[in-house]
XYZ file of C-alpha atoms in Angstrom:
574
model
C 0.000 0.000 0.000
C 1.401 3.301 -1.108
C 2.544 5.486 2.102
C 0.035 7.863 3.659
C 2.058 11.235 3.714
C 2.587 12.816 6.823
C 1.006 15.769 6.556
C -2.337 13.852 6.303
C -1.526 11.558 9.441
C -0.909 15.017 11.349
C -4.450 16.228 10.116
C -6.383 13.058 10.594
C -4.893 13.163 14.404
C -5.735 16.898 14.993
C -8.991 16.093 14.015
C -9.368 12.464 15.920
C -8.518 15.010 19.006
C -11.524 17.012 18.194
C -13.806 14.755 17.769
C -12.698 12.626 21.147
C -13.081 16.140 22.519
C -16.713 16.691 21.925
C -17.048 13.059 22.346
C -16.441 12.896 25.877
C -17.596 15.942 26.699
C -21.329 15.580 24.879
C -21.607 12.077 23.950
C -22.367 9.487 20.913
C -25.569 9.429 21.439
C -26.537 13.171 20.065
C -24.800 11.793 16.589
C -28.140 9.877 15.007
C -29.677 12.116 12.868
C -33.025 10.535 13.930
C -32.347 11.161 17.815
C -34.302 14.513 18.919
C -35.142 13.595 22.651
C -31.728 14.954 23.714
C -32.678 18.507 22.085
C -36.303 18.604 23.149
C -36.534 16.736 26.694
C -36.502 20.003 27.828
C -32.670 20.122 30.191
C -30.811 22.289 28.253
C -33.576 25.293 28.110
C -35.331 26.358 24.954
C -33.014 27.215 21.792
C -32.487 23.518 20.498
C -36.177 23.519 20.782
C -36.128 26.259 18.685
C -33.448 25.033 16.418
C -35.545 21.825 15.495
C -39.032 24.180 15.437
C -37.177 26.033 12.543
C -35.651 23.490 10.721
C -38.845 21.422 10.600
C -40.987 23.619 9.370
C -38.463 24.556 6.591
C -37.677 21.200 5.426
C -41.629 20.641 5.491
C -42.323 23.497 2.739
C -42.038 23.979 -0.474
C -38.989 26.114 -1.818
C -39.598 29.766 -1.996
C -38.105 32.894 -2.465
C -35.692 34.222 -0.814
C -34.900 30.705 -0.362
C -34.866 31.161 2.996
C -38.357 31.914 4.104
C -40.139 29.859 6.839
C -43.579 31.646 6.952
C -45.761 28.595 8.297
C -43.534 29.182 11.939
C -44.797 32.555 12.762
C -47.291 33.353 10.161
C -47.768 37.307 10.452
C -44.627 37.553 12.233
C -42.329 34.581 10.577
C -39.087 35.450 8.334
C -36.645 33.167 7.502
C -34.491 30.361 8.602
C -31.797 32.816 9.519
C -33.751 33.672 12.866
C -34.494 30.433 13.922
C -30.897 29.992 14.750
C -30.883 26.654 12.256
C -28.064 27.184 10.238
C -29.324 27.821 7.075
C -26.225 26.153 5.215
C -27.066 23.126 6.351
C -30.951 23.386 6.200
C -30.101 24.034 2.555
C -27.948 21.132 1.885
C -30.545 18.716 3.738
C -34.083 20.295 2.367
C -31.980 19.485 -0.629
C -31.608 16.459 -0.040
C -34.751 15.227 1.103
C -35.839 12.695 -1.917
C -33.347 11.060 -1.066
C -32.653 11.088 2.985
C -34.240 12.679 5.236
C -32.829 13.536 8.821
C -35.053 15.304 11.623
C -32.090 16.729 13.405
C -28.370 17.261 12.137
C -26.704 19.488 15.451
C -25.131 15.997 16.389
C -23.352 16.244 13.006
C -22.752 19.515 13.211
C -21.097 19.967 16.780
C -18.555 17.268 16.538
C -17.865 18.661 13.058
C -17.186 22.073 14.872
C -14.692 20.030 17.590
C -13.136 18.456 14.096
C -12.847 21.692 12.098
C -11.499 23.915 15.282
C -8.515 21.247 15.641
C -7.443 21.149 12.271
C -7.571 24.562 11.454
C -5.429 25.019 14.593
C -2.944 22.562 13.577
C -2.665 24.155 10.208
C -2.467 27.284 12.026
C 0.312 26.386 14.854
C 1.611 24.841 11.413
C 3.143 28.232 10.305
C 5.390 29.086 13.253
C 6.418 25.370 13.875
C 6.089 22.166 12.290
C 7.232 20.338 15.095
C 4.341 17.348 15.473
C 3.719 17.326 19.004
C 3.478 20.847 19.358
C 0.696 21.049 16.639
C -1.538 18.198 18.328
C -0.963 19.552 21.486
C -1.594 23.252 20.535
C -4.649 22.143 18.401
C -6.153 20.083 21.791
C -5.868 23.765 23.474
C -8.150 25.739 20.479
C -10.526 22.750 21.002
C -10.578 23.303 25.140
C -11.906 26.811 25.324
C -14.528 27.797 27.122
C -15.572 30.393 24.517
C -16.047 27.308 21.842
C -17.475 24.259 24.263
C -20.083 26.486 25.864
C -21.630 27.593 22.579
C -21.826 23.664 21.798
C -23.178 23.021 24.622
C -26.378 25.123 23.539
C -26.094 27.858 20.753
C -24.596 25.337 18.222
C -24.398 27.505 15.665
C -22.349 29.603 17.368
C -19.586 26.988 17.532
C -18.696 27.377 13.984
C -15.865 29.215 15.400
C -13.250 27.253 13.010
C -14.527 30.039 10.519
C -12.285 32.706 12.462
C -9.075 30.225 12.634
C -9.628 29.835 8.902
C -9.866 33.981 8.312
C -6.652 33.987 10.735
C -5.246 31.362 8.526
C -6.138 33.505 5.623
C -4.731 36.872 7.296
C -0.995 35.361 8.265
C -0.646 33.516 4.625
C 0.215 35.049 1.207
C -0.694 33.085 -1.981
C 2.151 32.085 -3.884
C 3.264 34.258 -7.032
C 2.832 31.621 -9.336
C -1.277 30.998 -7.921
C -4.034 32.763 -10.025
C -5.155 36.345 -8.438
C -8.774 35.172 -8.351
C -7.788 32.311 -5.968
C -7.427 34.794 -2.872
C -10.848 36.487 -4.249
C -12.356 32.900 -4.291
C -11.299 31.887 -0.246
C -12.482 34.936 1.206
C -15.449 35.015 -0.805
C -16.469 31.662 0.123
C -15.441 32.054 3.760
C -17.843 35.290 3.963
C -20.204 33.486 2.532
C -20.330 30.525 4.680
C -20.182 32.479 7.889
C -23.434 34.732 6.778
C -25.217 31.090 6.604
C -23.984 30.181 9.988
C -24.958 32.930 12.226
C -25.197 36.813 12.384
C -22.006 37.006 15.173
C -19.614 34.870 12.864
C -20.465 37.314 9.781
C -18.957 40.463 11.260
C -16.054 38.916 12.821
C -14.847 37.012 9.407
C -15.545 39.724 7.593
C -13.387 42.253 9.553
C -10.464 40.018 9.242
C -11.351 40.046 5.508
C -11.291 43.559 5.650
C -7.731 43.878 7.448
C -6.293 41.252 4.989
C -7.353 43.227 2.114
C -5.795 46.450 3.445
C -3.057 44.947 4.265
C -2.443 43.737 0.675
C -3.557 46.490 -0.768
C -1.503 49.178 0.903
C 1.877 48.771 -0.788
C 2.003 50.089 -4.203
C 3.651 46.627 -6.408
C 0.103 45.143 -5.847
C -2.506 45.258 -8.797
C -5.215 46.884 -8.269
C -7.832 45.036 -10.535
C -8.313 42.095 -8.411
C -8.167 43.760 -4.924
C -11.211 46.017 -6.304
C -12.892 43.030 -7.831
C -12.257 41.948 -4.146
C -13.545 44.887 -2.490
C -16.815 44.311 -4.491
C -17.209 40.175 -4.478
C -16.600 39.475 -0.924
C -19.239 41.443 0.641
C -21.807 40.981 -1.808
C -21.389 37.424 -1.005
C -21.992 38.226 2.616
C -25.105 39.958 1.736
C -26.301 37.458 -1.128
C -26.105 34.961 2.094
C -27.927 37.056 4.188
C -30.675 37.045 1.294
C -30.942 33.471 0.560
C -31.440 33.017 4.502
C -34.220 35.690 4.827
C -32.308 37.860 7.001
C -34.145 40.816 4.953
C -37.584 39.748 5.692
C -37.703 40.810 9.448
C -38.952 44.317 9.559
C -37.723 45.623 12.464
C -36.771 44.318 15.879
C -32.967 44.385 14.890
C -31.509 44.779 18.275
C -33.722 41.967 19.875
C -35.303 41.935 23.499
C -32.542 40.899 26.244
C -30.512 44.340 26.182
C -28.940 46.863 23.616
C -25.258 47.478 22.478
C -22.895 48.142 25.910
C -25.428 45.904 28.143
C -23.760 42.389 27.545
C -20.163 43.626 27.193
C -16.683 41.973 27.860
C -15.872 42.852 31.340
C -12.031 43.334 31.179
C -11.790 40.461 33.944
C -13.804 37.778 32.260
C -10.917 35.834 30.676
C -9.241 35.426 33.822
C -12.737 34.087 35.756
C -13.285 30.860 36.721
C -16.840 31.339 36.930
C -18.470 27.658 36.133
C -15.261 26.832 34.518
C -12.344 26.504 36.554
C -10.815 24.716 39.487
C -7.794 26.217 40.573
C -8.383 29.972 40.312
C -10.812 32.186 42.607
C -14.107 33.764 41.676
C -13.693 36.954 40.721
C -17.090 39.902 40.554
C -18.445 39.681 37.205
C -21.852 41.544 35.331
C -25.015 40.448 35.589
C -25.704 39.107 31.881
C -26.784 36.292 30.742
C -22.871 35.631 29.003
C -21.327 37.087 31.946
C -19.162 33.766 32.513
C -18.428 32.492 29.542
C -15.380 34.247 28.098
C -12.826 32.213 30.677
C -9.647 31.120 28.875
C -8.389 28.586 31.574
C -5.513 28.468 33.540
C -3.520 26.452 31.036
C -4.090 29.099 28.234
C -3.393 31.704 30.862
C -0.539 30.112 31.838
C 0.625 29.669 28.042
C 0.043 33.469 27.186
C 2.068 34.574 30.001
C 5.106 32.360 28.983
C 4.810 33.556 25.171
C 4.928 37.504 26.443
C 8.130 36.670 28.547
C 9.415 35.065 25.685
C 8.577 37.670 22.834
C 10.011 40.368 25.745
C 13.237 38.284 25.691
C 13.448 37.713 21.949
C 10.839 39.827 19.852
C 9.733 37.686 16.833
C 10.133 39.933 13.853
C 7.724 40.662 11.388
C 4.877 42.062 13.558
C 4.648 45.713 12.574
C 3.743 44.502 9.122
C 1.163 42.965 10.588
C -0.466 46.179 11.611
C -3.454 45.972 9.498
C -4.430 42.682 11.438
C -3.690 44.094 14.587
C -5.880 47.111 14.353
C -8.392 44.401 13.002
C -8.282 42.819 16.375
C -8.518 45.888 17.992
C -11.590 47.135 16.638
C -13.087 43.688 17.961
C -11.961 44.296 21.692
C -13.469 47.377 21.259
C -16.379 46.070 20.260
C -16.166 43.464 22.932
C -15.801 45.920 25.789
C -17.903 48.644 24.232
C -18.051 52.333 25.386
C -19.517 51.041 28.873
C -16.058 49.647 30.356
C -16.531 47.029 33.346
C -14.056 45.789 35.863
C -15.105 43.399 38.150
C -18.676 43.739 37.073
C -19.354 47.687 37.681
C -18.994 50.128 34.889
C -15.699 52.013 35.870
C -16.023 54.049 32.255
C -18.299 55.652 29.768
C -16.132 56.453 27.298
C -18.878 58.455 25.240
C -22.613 58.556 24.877
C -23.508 56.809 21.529
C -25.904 59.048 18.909
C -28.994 57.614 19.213
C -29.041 56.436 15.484
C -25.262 54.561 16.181
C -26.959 53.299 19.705
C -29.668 51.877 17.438
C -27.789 50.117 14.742
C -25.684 48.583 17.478
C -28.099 47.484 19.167
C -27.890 44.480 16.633
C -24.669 43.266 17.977
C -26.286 43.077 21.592
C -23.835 40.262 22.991
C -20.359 42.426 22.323
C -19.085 40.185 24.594
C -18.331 37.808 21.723
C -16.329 39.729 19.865
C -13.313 38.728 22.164
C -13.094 35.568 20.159
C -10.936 36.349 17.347
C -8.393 38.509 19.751
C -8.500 35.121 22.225
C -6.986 32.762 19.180
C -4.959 35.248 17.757
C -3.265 35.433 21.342
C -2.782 31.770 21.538
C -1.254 31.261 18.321
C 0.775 34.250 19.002
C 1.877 33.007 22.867
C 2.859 29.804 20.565
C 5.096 31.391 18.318
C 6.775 33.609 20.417
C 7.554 30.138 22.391
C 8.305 28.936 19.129
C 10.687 31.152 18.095
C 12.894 31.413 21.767
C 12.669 27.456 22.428
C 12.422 25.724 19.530
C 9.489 23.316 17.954
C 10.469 20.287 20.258
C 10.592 22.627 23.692
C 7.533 24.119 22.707
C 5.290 20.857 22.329
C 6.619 19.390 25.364
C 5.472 22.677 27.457
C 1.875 22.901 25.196
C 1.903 19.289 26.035
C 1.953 19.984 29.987
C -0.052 23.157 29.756
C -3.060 20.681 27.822
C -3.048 18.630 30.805
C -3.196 22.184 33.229
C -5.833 23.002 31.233
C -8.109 19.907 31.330
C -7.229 19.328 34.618
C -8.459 23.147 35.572
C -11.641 22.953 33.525
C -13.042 19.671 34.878
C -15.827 21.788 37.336
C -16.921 23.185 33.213
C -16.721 19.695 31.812
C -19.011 18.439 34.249
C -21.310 20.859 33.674
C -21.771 20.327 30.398
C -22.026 16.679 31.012
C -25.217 17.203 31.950
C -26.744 18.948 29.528
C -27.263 16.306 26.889
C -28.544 13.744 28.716
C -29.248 10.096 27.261
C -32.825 10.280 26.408
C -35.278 8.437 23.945
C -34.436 8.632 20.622
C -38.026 10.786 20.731
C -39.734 13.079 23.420
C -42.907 12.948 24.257
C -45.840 15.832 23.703
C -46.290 17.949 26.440
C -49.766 18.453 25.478
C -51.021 14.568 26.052
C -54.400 15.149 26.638
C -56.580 13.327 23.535
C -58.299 16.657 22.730
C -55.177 17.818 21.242
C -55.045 15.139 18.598
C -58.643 15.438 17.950
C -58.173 19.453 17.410
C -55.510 19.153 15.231
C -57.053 17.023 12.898
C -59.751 19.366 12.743
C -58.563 22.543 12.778
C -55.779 24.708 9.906
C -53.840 26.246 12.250
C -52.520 27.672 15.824
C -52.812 30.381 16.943
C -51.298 31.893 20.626
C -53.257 34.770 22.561
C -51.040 36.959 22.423
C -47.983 36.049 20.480
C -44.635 37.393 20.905
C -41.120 36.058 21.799
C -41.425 33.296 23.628
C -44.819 33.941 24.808
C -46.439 31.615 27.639
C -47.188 28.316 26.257
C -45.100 28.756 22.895
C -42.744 25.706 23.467
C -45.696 23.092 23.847
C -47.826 24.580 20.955
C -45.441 25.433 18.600
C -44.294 21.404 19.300
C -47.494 20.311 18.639
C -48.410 21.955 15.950
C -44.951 21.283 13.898
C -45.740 17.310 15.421
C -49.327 17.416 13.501
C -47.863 19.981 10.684
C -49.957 23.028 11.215
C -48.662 26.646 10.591
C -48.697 28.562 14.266
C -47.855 32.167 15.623
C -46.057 30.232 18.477
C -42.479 31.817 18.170
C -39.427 31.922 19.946
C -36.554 33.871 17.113
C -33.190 35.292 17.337
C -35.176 38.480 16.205
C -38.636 39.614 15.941
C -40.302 42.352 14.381
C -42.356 43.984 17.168
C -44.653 46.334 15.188
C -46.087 43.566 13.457
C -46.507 41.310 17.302
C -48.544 44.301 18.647
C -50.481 44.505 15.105
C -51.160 41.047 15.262
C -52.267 40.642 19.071
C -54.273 43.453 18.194
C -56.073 41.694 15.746
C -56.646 38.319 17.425
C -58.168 40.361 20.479
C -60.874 42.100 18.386
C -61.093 38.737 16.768
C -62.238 36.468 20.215
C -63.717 39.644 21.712
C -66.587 40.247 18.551
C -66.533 36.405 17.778
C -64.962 36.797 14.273
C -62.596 34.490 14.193
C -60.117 33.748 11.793
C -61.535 30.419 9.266
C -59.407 26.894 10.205
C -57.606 28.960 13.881
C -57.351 27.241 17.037
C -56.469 29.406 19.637
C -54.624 29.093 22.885
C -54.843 31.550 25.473
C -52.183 32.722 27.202
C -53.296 35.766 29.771
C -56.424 37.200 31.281
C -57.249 39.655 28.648
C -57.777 37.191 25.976
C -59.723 34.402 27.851
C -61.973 37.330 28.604
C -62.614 38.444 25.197
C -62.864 34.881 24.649
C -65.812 34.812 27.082
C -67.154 37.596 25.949
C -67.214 36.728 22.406
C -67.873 33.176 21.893
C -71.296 31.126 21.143
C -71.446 28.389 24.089
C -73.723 26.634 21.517
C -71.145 26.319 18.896
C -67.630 27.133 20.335
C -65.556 25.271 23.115
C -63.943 27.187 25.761
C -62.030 24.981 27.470
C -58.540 24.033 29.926
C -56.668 20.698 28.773
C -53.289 20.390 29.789
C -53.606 23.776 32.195
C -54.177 25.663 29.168
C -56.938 27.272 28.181
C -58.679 26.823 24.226
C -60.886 28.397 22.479
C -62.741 26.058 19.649
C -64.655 28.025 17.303
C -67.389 25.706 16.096
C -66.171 22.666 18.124
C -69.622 21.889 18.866
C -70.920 22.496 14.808
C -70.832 19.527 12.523
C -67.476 18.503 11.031
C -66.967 19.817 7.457
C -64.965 18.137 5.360
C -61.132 19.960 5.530
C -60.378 22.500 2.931
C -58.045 21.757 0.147
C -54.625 23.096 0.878
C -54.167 23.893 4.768
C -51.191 24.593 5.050
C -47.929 25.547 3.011
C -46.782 22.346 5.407
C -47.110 18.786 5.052
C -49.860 17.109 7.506
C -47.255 15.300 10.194
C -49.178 12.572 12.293
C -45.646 10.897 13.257
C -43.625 11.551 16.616
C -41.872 14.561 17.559
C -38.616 13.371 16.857
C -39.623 11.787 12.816
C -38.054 12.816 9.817
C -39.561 15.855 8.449
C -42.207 15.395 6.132
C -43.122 11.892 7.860
């Protein structure tokens, strides 16, 4: 058998690492594609819930354009894929797919693809300041064992696409050679760009400002030709935004800066990466902000450990080269700034207002609520750059041996995290029961063309279990929980459905579930005792316009969605 070269043995054990990574930290059993119980018993809070709502009722209906619109999960106040948090580059691929397999949940695929992808970017990235081979694995095992990446796997899994900024940071330290066509570069950011706008809003920005401080830095001395760098300054963002298109990121309205705090309200407090929080072992708890990704930006004490031993050793030998590399640096620091915002905490108090934001800037960045994140790119440029200053004072061999022992610091310091996340995914049936059991349910589904919540809104009471249920039975429903929502069109809408129930003119084919006082008593006040039900199954309260009236026979097309009477957890469209 001819030899396998080396270079593939040292990527196929970078990414072997990964995957034993989110192995033992998640488990085989969120692999299956047919396995939903994990995401929707209900221990790990309500976005996979929401991640499987979206994708279901995608895969379920018919292509349309943008190619990205989801309309039967929301109705009124639907958009796209995009805001269900479902990674529309994979819906794609698999609604794609569909005549020929069909899958009712690929996260399992996706997050140890993430714990893959992270290690062998890293190796190819520890790759360009030494090619010693323990070194590599060992500082590959340490991009793979950050907080920052496990904890967004361990619930906002498309967030763990984080191998997309080790890729732009592969991108940003590497020239193409002379003989390689000019397009080439064009092509790799392009498609980068593009793949991070159909992964998640957060990843878009941060790729594409590397993009940008590549480009500048290419384009600033004057041997380069300028034809393809403005071909580039064109092509790369338009295929951010023809991403953002196809996922129907332009069909929300308004609602852009989202409902748990604006721009400056979940920022990086400048202690974070040094607290333990629900992380570490060894170090103390330090005062942190109250937000919701307060403690989630710990590096751990090996990585702490590692950083401080590359700035001794770049202090005792500088490695040269880095003022050229200005253009990536200021890159980096636009990010922190971002990160930290012009509300500076320490120790969870703001210590500085650096300026009061216009209230048109306030508003636009309101869409990049959780700042915080924008530490990530600065956090792996700092460990590959503790590496190579190592690197460059101790040698390749020196260096793994330390990464080596500063992997086992670091494992051994985030065990309190590891447990943690342990139990998250729990072994569970390979499908979850309805939370709405009573036989009413099934018998009102079959009846009826739709959901609809009293009122609606983001993550209104009772949205988990109805919205569920109706993707279970494959009726459209206003039942929402999305990454954004437009809330002109929620008031418009509750405003409707209360004039509805309180006259009695309700909406042809609508079920409705009441969720506060108000609407049961318009409900009261409008319905025919003779004709319509007003009843509690389940603790929730129904109203069933002409549940008492003879059965009709069901209109012809009832949906945009097809008519599920399988399990929760069943391929779409069984």
């Amino acid at each position: 058998m001819p030899a396998i070269p080396e270079a593939w043995l040292g990527a196929l054990a970078a990414m072997a690492i990964g995957i034993a990574v989110i192995a033992g930290i998640y488990g085989w059993h969120i692999l299956p594609p047919w396995h939903t119980g994990w995401m929707l018993e209900g221990t790990i809070g309500p976005d996979p819930v929401q991640y499987w709502l979206g994708w279901t009722y995608f895969a379920r209906s018919p292509w349309a354009w943008p190619p990205g619109a989801n309309p039967d999960w929301g109705l009124e106040v639907g958009s796209g894929i995009f805001f269900s948090d479902s990674i529309p580059l994979l819906a794609f691929a698999f609604k794609a797919l569909r005549p020929l397999v069909q899958v009712s949940q690929y996260w399992g695929l996706w997050i140890f693809a993430c714990g893959a992808l992270q290690a062998l970017l890293a190796w190819r990235l520890v790759g360009l300041v030494t090619a010693d081979p323990l070194a590599r694995l060992a500082g590959a095992a340490l991009f793979v064992l950050q907080p920052i990446l496990l904890n967004r796997l361990g619930g906002h899994f498309a967030l763990g696409g984080q191998f997309l900024l080790l890729a732009a940071l592969y991108l940003c330290l590497t020239s193409a050679p002379a003989s390689a066509p000019a397009w080439r570069r064009l092509v790799a950011w392009a498609g980068l760009v593009l793949a991070a706008s159909l992964i998640h809003a957060y990843l878009l920005p941060m790729v594409a400002g590397l993009w940008a401080a590549d480009w500048l830095g290419r384009a600033l001395p004057r041997d380069r030709r300028p034809k393809p760098l403005a071909a580039e300054a064109l092509a790369v963002p338009a295929a951010g935004l023809a991403g953002l298109w196809a996922g129907g990121f332009f069909l929300l309205g308004g609602g852009m800066g989202g409902t748990w705090g604006g721009f400056g309200a979940m920022q990086l407090d400048l202690l974070a990466p040094f607290d333990p929080s629900q992380w570490g072992r060894f170090l103390p708890q330090l005062p942190r902000p109250d937000h919701l990704e307060a403690r989630d930006s710990y590096l751990g004490l090996g990585t702490i450990l590692l950083l401080l031993a590359g700035a001794a050793a770049f202090l005792w030998r500088p490695r040269p080269g880095l003022p050229r590399r200005w253009p990536l640096l200021a890159g980096l620091a636009v990010m922190l700034a971002l990160a930290v915002t012009h509300r500076v905490s320490l120790g969870g108090q703001v210590v500085l207002v650096l300026a009061e934001l216009p209230p048109p800037v306030l508003a636009a960045a309101d869409a990049l609520r959780a700042s915080v994140r924008f530490f990530w790119p600065l956090a792996y440029a700092l460990i590959l750059g503790a590496i190579a200053a190592l690197a460059h004072v101790l040698g390749g061999r020196r260096t793994g041996l330390l990464l080596a022992a500063l992997l086992l610091v670091q494992l051994t310091d985030l065990k309190p995290g590891f447990d943690r996340l342990d139990r998250f995914f729990r072994p569970a049936p390979a499908t979850a029961a309805l939370r709405l059991a009573d036989p009413f349910w099934m018998a009102a589904t079959a009846r009826y063309q739709r959901i609809r919540l009293a009122p609606t809104g983001m993550q209104a009471r009772h949205w988990e279990e109805v919205a569920v249920l109706a993707a279970t039975r494959g009726l459209p429903t206003d039942a929402v929980y999305l990454a954004r929502i437009d809330p002109a069109r929620v008031q418009a809408l509750n405003a409707g459905t209360l004039h509805r129930l309180a006259s009695g003119q309700y909406e042809p084919g609508s079920l409705y579930v009441l969720g506060d006082d108000a609407m049961l008593a318009a409900a009261r006040a409008g319905m025919d005792p003779a004709r319509d039900l007003l009843a509690r199954f389940d603790e929730v309260w129904v109203l069933a316009p002409g549940w008492h009236a003879p059965i009709m026979a069901s209109p012809a097309g009832r949906s945009r969605t097809d008519r599920g009477e399988s399990p929760v957890s069943a391929p779409p469209g069984g």
